PDB file of C-alpha atoms in Angstrom:
ATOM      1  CA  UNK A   6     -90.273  34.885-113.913  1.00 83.00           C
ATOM      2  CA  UNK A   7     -86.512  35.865-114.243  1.00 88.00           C
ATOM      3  CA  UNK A   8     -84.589  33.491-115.877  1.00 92.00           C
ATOM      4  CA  UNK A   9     -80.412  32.933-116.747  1.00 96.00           C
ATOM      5  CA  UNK A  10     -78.851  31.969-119.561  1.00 96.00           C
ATOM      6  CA  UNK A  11     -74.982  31.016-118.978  1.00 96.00           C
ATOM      7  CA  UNK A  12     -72.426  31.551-121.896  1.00 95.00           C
ATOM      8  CA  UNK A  13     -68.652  30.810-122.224  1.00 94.00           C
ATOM      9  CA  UNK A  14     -66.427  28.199-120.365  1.00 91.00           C
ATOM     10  CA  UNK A  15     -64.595  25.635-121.546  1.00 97.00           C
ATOM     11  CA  UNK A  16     -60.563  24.963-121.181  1.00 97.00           C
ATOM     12  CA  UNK A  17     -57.925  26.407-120.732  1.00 98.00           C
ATOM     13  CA  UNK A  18     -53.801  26.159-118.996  1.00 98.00           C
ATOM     14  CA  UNK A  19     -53.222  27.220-116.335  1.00 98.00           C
ATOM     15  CA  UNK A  20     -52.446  30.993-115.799  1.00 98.00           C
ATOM     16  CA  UNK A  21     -54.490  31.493-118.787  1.00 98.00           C
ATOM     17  CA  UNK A  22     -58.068  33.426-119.133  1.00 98.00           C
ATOM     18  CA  UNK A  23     -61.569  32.757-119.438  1.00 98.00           C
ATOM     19  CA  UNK A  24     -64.811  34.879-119.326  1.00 98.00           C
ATOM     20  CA  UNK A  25     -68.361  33.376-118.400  1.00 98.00           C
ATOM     21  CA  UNK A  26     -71.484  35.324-118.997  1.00 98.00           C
ATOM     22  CA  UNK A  27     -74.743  35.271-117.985  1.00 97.00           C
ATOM     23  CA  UNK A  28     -78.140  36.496-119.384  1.00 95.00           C
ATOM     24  CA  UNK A  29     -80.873  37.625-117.132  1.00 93.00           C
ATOM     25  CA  UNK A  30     -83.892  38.025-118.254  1.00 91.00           C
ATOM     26  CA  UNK A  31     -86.605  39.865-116.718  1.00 78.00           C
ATOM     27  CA  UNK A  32     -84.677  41.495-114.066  1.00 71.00           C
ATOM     28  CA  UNK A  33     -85.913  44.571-114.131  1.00 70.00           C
ATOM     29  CA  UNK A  34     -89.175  43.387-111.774  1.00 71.00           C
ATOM     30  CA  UNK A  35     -87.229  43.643-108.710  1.00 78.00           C
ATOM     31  CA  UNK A  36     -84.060  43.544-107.212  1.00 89.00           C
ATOM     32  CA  UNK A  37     -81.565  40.864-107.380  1.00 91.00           C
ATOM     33  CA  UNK A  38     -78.323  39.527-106.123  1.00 95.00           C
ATOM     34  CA  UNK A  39     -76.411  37.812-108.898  1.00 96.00           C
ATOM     35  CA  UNK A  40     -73.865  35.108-108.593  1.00 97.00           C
ATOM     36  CA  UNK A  41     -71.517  32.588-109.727  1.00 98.00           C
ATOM     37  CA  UNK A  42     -70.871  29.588-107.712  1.00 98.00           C
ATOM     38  CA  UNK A  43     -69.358  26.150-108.547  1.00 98.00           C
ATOM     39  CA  UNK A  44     -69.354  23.121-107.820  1.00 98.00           C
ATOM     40  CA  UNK A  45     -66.727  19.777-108.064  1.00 97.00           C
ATOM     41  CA  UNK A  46     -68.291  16.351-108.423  1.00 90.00           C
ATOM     42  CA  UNK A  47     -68.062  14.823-104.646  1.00 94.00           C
ATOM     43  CA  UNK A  48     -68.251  18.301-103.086  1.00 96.00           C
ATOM     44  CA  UNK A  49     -70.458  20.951-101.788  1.00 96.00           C
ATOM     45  CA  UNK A  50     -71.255  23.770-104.017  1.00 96.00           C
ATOM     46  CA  UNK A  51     -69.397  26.913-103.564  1.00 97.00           C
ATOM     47  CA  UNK A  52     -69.908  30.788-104.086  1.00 97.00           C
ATOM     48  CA  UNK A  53     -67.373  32.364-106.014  1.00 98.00           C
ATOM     49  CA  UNK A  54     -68.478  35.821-106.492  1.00 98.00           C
ATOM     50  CA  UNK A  55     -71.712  37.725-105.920  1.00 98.00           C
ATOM     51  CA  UNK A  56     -73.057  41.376-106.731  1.00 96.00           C
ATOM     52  CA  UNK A  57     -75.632  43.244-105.503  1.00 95.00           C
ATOM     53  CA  UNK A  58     -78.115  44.796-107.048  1.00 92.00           C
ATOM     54  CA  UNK A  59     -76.492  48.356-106.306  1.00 92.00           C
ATOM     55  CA  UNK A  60     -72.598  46.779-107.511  1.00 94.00           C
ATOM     56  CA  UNK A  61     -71.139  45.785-103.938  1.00 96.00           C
ATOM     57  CA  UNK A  62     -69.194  42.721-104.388  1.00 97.00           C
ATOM     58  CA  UNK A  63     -68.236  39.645-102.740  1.00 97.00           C
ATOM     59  CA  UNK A  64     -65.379  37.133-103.597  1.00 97.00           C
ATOM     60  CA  UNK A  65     -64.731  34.024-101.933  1.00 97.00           C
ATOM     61  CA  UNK A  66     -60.947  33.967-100.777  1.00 97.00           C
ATOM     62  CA  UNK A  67     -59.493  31.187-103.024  1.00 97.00           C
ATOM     63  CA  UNK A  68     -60.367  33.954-106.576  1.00 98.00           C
ATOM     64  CA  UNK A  69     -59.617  37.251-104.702  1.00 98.00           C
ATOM     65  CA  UNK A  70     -57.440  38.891-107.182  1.00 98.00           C
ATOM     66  CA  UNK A  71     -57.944  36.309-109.909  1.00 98.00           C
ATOM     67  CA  UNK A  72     -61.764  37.062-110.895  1.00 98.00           C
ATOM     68  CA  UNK A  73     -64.121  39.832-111.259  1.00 98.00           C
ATOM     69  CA  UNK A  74     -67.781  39.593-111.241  1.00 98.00           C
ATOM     70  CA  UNK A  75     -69.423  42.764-113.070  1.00 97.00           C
ATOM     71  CA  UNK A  76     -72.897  43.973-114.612  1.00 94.00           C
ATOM     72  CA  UNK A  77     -72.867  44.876-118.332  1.00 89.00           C
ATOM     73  CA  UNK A  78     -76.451  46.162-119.981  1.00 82.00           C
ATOM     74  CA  UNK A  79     -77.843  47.635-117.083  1.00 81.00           C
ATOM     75  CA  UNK A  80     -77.655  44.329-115.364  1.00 79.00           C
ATOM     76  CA  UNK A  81     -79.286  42.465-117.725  1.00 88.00           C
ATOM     77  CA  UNK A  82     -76.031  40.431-118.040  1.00 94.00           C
ATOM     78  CA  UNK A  83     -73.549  39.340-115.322  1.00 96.00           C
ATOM     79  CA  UNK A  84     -69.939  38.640-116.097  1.00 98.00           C
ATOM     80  CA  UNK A  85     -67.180  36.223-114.508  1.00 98.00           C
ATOM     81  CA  UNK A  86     -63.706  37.386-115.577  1.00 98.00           C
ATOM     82  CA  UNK A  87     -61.319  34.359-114.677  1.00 98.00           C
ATOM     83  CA  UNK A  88     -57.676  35.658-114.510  1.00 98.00           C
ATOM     84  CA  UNK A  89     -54.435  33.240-113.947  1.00 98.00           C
ATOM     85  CA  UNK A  90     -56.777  30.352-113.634  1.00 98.00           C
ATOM     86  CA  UNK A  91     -55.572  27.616-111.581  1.00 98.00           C
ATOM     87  CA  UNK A  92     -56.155  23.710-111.512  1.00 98.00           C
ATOM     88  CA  UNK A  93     -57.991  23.906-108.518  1.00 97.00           C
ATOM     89  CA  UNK A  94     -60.369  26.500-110.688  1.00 98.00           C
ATOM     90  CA  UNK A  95     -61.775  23.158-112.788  1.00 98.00           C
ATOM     91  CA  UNK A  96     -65.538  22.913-111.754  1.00 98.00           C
ATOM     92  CA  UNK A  97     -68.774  23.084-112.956  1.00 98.00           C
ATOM     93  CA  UNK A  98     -69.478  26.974-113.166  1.00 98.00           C
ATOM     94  CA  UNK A  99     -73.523  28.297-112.814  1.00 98.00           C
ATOM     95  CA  UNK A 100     -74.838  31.374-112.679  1.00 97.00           C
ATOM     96  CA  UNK A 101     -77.286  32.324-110.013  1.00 97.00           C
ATOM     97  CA  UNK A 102     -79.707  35.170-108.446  1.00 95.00           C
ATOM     98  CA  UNK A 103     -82.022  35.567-106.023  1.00 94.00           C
ATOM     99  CA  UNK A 104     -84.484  38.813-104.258  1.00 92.00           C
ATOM    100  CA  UNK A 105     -82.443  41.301-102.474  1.00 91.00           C
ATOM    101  CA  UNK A 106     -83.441  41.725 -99.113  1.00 87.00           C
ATOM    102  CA  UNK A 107     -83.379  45.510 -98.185  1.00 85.00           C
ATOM    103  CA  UNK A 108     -80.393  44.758 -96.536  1.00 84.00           C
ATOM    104  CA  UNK A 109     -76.837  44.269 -98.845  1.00 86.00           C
ATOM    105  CA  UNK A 110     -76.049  41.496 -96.918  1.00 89.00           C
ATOM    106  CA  UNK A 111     -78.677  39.421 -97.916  1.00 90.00           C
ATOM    107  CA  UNK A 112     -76.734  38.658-101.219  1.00 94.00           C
ATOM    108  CA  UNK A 113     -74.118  37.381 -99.311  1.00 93.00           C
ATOM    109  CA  UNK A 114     -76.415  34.187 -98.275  1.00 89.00           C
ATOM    110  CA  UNK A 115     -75.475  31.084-100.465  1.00 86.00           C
ATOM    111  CA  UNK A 116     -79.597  30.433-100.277  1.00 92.00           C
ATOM    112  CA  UNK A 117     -79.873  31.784-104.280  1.00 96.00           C
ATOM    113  CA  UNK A 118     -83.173  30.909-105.876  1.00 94.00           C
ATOM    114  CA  UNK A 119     -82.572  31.197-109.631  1.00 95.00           C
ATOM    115  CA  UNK A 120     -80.165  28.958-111.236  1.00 96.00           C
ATOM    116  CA  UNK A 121     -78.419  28.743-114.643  1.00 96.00           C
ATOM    117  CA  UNK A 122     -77.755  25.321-116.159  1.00 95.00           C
ATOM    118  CA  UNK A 123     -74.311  25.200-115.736  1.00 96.00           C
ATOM    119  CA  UNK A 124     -70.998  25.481-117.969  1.00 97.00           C
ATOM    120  CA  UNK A 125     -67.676  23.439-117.078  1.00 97.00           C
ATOM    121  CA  UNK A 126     -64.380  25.024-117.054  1.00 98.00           C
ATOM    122  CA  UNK A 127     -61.056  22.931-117.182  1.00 98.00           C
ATOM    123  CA  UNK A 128     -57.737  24.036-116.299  1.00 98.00           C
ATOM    124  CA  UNK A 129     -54.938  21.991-117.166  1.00 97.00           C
ATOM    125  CA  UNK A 130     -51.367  21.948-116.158  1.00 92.00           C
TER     126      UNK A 130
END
């Protein structure tokens, strides 16, 4: 059973830089999407970036530019880079995957079935 393991977070100003990462274990068994969403108490959870198991990527608009999502360790760990972070950035950050479909697209889907615990980031003014 593939599991994640979420590293990192915590605060920063804003324009400054954080870097979450994310453990997955077992992944080998088949493939995966991998994600980060987040989340805001009050409001709906959110995908932020997403990678296919082949590398194709997928940012939501409000962190084009600003973040990169990338596979380190032959994808045995997923990385958020967080560049000129902005107040609006401040959420509850998690680390997700789920089966890829044999379609790239299917990562794309905010259905993920494998979910991290969760690591808050805070950007102050």
């Amino acid at each position: 059973e593939l599991s994640l393991e979420e590293s990192g977070g915590g605060s920063v100003q804003a324009g400054g830089s954080l870097r979450l990462s994310c453990r997955v274990s077992d992944y080998y068994q088949n493939p995966w999407c991998l994600g980060w969403f987040r989340q805001v108490p009050g409001k709906e959870r959110e995908a932020v970036a997403r990678i296919s198991d082949g590398g194709t990527t997928d940012y939501a608009g409000s962190v084009q530019g600003r973040f990169t999502i990338s596979k380190h360790n032959s994808g045995s760990t997923v990385v958020l880079q967080m560049d000129n972070l902005k107040q609006e950035d401040t959420a509850i950050y998690y680390c997700a995957a789920r089966p890829q479909a044999s379609y790239v697209a299917s990562c794309w889907s905010a259905h993920y079935t494998h979910w991290a615990q969760g690591t808050p980031v805070t950007v102050s003014s």
